Structures are given as C-alpha cells and as structure tokens.
mmCIF file of C-alpha atoms in Angstrom:
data_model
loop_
_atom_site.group_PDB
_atom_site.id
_atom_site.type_symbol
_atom_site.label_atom_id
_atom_site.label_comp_id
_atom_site.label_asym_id
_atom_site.label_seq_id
_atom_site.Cartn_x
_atom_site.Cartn_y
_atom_site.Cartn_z
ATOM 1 C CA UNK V 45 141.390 81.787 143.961
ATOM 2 C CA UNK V 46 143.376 79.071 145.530
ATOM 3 C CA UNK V 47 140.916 76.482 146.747
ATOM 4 C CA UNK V 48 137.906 74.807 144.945
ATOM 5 C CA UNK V 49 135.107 75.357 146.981
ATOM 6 C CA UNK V 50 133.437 72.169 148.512
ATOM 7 C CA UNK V 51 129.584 72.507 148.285
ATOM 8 C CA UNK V 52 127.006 70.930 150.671
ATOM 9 C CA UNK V 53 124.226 69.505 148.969
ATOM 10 C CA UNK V 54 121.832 67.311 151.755
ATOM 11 C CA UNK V 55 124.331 64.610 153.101
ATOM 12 C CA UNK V 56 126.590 64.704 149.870
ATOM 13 C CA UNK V 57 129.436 67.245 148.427
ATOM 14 C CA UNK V 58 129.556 68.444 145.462
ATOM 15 C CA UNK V 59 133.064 69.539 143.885
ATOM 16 C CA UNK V 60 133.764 70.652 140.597
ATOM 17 C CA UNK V 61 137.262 70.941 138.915
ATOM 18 C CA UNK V 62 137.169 73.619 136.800
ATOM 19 C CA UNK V 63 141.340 74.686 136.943
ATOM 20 C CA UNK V 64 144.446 72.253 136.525
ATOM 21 C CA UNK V 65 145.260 70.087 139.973
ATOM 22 C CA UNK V 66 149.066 70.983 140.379
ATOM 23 C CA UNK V 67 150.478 69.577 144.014
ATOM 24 C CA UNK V 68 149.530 71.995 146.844
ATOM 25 C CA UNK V 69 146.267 72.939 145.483
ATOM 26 C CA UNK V 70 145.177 68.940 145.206
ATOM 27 C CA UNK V 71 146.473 68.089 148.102
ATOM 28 C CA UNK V 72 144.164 70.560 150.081
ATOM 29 C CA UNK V 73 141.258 69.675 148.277
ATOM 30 C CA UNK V 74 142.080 66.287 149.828
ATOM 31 C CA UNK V 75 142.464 67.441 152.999
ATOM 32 C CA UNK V 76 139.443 69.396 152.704
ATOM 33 C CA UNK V 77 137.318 66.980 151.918
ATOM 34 C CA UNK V 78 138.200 64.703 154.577
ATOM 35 C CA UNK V 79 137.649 67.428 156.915
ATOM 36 C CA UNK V 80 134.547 68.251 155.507
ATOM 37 C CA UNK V 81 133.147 65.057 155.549
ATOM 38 C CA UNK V 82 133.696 64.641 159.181
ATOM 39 C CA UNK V 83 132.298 68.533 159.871
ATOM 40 C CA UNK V 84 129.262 67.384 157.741
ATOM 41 C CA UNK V 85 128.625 64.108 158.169
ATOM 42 C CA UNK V 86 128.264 63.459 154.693
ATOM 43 C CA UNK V 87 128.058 59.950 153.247
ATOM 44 C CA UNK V 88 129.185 60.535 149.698
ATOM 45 C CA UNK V 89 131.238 63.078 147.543
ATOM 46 C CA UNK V 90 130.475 63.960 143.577
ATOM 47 C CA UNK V 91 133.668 64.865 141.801
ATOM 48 C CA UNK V 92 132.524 67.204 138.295
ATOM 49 C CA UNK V 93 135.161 66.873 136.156
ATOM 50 C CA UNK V 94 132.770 68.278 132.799
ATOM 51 C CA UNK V 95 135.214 70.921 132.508
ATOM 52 C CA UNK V 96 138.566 68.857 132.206
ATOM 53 C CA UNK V 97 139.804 68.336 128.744
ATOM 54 C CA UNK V 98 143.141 66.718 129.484
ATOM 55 C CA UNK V 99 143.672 63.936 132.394
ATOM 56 C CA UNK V 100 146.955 62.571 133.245
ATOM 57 C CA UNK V 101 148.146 59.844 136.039
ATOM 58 C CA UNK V 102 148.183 62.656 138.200
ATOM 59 C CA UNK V 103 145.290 63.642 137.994
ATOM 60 C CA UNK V 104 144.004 59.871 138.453
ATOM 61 C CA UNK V 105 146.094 59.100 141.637
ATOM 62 C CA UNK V 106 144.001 62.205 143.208
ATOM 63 C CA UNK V 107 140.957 61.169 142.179
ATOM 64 C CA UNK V 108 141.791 57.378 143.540
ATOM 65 C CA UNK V 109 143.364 59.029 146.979
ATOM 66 C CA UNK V 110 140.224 60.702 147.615
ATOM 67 C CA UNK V 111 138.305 58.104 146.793
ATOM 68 C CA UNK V 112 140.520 55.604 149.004
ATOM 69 C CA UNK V 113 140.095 58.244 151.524
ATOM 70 C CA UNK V 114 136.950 58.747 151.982
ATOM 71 C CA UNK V 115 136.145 55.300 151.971
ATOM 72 C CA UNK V 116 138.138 55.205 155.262
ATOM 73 C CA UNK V 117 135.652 58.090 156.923
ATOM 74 C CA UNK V 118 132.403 55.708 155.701
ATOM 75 C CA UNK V 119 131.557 57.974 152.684
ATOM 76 C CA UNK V 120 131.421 56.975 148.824
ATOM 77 C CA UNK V 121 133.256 58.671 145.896
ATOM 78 C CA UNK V 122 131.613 59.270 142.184
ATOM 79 C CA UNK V 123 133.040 60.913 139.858
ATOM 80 C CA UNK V 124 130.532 62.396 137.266
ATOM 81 C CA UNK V 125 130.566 64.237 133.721
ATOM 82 C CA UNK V 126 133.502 63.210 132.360
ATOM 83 C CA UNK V 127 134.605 63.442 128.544
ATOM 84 C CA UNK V 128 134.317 61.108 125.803
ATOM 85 C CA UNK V 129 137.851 62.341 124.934
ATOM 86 C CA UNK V 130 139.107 61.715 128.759
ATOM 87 C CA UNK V 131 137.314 58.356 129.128
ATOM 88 C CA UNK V 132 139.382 57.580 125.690
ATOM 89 C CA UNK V 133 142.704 58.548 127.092
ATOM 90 C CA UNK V 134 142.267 56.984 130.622
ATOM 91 C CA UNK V 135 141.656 53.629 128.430
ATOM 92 C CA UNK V 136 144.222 54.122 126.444
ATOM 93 C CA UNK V 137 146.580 54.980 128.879
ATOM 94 C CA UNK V 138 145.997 52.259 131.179
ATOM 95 C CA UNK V 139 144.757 54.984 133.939
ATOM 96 C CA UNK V 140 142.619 52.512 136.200
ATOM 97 C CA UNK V 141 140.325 55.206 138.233
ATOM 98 C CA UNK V 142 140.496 52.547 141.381
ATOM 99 C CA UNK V 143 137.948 53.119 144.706
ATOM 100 C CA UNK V 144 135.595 55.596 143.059
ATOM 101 C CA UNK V 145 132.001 55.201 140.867
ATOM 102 C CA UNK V 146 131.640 57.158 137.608
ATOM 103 C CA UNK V 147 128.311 58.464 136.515
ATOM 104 C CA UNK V 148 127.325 60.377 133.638
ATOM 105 C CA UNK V 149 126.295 63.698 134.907
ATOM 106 C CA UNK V 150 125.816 64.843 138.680
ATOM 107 C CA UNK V 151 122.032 63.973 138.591
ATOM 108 C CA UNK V 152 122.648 60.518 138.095
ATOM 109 C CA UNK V 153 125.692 60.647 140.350
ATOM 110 C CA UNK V 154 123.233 61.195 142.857
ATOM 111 C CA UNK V 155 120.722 58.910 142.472
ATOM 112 C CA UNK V 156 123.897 56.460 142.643
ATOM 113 C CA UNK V 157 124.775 57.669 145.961
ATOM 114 C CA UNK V 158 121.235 57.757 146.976
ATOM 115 C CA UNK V 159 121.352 54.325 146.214
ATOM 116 C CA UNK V 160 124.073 53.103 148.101
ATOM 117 C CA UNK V 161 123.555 54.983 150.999
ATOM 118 C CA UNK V 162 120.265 53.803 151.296
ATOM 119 C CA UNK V 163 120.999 50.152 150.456
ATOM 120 C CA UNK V 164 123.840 50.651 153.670
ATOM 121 C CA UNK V 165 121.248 51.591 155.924
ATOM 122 C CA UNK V 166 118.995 48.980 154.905
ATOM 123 C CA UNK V 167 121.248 46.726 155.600
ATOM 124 C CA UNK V 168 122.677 48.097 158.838
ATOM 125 C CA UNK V 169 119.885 48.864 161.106
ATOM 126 C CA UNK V 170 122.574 50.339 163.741
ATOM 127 C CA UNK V 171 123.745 53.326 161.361
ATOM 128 C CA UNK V 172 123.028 56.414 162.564
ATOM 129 C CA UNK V 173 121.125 57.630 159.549
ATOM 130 C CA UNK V 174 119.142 54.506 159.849
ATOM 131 C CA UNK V 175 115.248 55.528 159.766
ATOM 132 C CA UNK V 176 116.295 59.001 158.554
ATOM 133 C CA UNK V 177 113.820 59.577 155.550
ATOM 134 C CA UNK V 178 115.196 62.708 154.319
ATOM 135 C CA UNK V 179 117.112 60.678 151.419
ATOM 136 C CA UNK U 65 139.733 74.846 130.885
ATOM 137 C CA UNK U 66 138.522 77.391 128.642
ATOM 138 C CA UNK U 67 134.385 77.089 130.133
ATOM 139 C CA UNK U 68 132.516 77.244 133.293
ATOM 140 C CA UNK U 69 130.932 73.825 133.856
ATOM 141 C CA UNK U 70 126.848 74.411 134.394
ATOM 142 C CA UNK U 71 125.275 71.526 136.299
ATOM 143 C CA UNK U 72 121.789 70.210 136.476
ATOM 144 C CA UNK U 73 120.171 69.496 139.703
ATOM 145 C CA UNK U 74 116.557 68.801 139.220
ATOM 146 C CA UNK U 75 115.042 72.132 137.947
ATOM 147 C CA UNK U 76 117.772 74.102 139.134
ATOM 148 C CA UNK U 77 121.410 74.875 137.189
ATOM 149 C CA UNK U 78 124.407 75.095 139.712
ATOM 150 C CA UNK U 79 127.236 77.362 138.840
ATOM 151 C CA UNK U 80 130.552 77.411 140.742
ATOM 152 C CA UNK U 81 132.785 80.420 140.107
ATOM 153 C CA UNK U 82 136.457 79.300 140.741
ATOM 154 C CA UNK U 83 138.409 81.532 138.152
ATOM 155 C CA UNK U 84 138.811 84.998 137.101
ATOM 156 C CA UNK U 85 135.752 86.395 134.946
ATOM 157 C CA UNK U 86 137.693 87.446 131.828
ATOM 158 C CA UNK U 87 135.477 89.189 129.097
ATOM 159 C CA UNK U 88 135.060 86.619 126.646
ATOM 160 C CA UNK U 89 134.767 83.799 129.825
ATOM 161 C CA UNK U 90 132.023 85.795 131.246
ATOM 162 C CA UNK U 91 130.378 85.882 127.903
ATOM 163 C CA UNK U 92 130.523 82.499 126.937
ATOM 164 C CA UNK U 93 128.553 82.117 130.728
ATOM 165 C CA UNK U 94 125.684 84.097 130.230
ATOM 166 C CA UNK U 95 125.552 82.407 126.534
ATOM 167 C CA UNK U 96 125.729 78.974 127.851
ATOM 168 C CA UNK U 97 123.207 79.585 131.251
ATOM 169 C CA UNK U 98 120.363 81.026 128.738
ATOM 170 C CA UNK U 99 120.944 78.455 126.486
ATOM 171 C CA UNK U 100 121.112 75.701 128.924
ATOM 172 C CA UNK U 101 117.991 77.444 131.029
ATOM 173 C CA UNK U 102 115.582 76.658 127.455
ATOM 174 C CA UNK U 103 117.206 73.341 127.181
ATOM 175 C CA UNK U 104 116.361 72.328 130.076
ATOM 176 C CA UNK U 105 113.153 73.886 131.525
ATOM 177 C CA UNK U 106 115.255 74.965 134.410
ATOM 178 C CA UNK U 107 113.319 77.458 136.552
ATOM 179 C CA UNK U 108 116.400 78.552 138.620
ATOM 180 C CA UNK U 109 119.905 79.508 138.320
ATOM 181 C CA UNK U 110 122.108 79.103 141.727
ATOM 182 C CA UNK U 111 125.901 81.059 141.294
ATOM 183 C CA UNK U 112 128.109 80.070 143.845
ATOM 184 C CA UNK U 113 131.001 82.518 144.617
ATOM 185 C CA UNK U 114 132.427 81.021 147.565
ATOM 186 C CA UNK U 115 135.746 80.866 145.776
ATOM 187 C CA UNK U 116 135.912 84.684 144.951
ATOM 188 C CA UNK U 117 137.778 87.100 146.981
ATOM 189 C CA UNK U 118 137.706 89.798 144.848
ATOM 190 C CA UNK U 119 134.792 91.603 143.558
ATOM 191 C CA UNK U 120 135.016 94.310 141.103
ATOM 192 C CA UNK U 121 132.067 96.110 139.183
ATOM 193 C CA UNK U 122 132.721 93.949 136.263
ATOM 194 C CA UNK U 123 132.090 90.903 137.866
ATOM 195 C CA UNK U 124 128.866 92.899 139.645
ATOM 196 C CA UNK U 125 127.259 93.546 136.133
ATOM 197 C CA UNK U 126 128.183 90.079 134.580
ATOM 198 C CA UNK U 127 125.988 88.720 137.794
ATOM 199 C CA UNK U 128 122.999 91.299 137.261
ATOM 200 C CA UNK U 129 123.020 90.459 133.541
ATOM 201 C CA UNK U 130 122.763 87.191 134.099
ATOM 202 C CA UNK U 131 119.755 87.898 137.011
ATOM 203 C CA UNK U 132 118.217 90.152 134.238
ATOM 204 C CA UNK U 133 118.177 87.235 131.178
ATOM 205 C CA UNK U 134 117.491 84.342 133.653
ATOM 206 C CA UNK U 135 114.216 86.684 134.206
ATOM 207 C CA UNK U 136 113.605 87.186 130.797
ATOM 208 C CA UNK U 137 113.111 83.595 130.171
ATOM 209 C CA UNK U 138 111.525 83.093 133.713
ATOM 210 C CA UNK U 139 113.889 82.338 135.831
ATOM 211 C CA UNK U 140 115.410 83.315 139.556
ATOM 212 C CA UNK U 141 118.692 83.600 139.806
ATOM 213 C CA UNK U 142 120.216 83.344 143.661
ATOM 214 C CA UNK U 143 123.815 84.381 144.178
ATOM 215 C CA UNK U 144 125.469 81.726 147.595
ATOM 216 C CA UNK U 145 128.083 81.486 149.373
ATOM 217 C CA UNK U 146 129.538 85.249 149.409
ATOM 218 C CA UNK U 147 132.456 85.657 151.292
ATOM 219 C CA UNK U 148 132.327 88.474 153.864
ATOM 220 C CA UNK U 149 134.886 90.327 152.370
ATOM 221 C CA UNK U 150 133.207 90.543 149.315
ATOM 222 C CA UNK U 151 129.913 91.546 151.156
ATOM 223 C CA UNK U 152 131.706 94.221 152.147
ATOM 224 C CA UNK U 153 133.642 95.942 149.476
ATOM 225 C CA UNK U 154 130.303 95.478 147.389
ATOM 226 C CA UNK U 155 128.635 97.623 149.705
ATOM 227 C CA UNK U 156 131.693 100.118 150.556
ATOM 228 C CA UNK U 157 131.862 100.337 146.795
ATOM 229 C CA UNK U 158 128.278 100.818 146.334
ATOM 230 C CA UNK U 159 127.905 97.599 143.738
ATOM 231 C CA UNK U 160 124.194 96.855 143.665
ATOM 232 C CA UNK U 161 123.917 93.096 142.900
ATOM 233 C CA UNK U 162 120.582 93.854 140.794
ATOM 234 C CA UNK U 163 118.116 91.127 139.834
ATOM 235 C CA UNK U 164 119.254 88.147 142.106
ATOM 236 C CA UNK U 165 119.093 87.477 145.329
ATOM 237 C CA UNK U 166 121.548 85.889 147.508
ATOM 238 C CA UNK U 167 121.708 82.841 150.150
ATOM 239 C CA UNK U 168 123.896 81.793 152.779
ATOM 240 C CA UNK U 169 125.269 78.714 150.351
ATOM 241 C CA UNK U 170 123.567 76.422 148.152
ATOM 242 C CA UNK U 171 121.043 74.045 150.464
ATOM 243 C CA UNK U 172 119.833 77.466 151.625
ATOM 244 C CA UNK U 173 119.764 79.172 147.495
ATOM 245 C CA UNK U 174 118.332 76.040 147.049
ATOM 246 C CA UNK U 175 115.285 76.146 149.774
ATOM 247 C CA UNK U 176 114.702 79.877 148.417
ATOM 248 C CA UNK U 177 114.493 79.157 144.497
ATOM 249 C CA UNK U 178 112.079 75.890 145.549
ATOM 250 C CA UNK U 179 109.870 78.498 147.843
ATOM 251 C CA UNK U 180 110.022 80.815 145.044
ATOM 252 C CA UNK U 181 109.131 78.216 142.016
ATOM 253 C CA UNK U 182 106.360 76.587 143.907
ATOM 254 C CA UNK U 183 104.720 79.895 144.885
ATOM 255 C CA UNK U 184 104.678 80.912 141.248
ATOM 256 C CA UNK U 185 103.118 77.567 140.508
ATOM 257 C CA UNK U 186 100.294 77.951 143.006
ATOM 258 C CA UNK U 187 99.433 81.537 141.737
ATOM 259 C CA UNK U 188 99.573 80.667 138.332
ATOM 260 C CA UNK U 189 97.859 76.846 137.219
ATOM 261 C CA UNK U 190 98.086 77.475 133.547
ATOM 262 C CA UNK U 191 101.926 77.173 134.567
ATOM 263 C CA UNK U 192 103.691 73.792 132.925
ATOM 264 C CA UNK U 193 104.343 72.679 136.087
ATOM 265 C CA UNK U 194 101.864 73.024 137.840
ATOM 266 C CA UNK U 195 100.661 69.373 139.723
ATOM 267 C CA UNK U 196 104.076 68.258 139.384
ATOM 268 C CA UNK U 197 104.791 67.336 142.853
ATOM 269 C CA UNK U 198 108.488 66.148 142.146
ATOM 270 C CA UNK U 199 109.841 69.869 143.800
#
C-alpha cells in the first residue's frame, strides 16, 4: 500500500496517517491533496495523526507544506487527534506546526472548518459557495 | 504505529485500512471497533479499503467478523471505496464479504448507514434515538 487514501467527506478531506512519512510517499500525499482539492472543490483538509507516536521536524515541515499549500488553492488545514506525548515533544523540540489549526479529534476539527468556511462566505458574498446551505 | 486509528463522525466510526492486516493487528481492530461502538452509541461502522490492493480470505473473514459483532451490538457495518481489482479477485475467488454491505466511498457508505439508522428508528420508537433529529 503505497499511498494514504484521501477521503471525501462533504466539501472537506479527511486523511489519516497511520504509517511513517519517509520522502516519496509524503511528497505524493502533497501532491495529492492539492490535486484533490482542485478535483473536489474542497475548502478544508483534516490531517488524523491519532495513530502517530513519534513526530520529528520532518514530519512537521509536511504538515506546514501542506498546510502552506493549500492555503494557496483557498482551502484550510487542521490537524486533529494528536498525542499528549507528540504535543510534548513538538514543545519541547521547538517544532512550530506553522499555517495549519489543531483540534482535538476530527469532530471538532470539523466544526472548526465549518466555522471558517462559513465565516468566509459570510463575509464574501461573491464566493461561489456563497448561499450554499449544505454546510 | 502498532493500531488502526477509529474516528468518530457523528454516530458513525470511520476506519481507513492503509496497512497489512497481520493477526494480532486485525485483532486488536475488531477489539477496539466493539469497544469503541458501546462507548460511543455509534450505530454504524464505515471500513474504507481504498488503500488495499490485495485481498486474501483472511482479510475477507476479519471484515465479516467485524459485520457479524457490529450486528451483535446493533450496528451496520458498510465496506467503501473497493478497488476494482479487489472486486474482482473477491469474486473470482469466491470470497463472500458476509454481513456488510459496501458503497462506492464514504459520502455514499455514509448516505446508506444514515438511510439505514433512520429507517430502524421510524419502525422502532422505543429506540434511544428516536426524535433525535440531529441525523
């Protein structure tokens, strides 16, 4: 199995890290998402990362590049379900995860996305999604 | 990464299936989805396989068992996101995928476990859930 499956959930994707990130295989999921996004038109992407024990500066400059990434295509980044032991070592190592929200399990991740999105269109009555109601 | 992450989306647990099924791997999942299934009051159990290319009878009875024990404490499980190939060799093999059904990928697992939940409900208004319009 060499690529983590993107999944479609309404106008958000849902990814979850379940093996270790080395090079090739995090640099498609980057590339994937991006293209997904654009296929999709989705507006935000949840990152599950519930099943990673150890994180490194690695592992944090993909999670910033997507995050920095998708920003560019209009879409937001949380990153959900991380643990107390990998909150504890990004602190402790000084690993800033820059561009992206965290949230403490996917359900609130989405409710944050919900949130923004909806604040966006509020606030940008030109948006294409403006006046959709299926948030 | 020694456990499959299970997330909670509303009523429904999400699985994603991105490594091997190893005996004691598999184990631990059917463990963890019961266990999470009473914790939670879930009332539907989506497995995503869109990361598996290869199918084998092993990984055809871990899926039924878990169908079978989801049922047992009364809940659908709904198998997305199968790769053709897969649909294939479990058919040219003769692999039954008993006590699930399957969806195109998650939104549409999704749609079918809602239809299925709220049908239950209506037949049944002793059921917990009944009235709860939050589906």
């Amino acid at each position: 199995m060499d690529k983590i499956p993107i999944l479609r959930m309404g106008r958000f994707l849902l990814v979850t890290i379940q093996v270790d990130l080395y090079d090739k295989l995090a640099l498609d999921l980057e590339a994937d998402l991006i293209k997904m996004v654009g296929k999709t038109n989705a507006r935000g992407i949840l990152i599950d990362i519930s099943a990673v024990n150890i994180v490194d500066s690695f592992m944090g400059r993909i999670i910033s590049n997507i995050g920095a990434m998708a920003k560019l295509v209009d879409a937001e980044t949380v990153v959900v379900g991380m643990q107390p032991a990998v909150a504890i070592t990004l602190v402790e190592l000084g690993l800033p995860l820059r561009g992206v929200y965290t949230a403490l399990n996917v359900e609130k991740g989405m409710d944050l996305l919900k949130s923004k999105v909806l604040r966006e269109e509020e606030t940008d009555p030109d948006d294409d999604y403006a006046g959709d109601s299926s948030v």
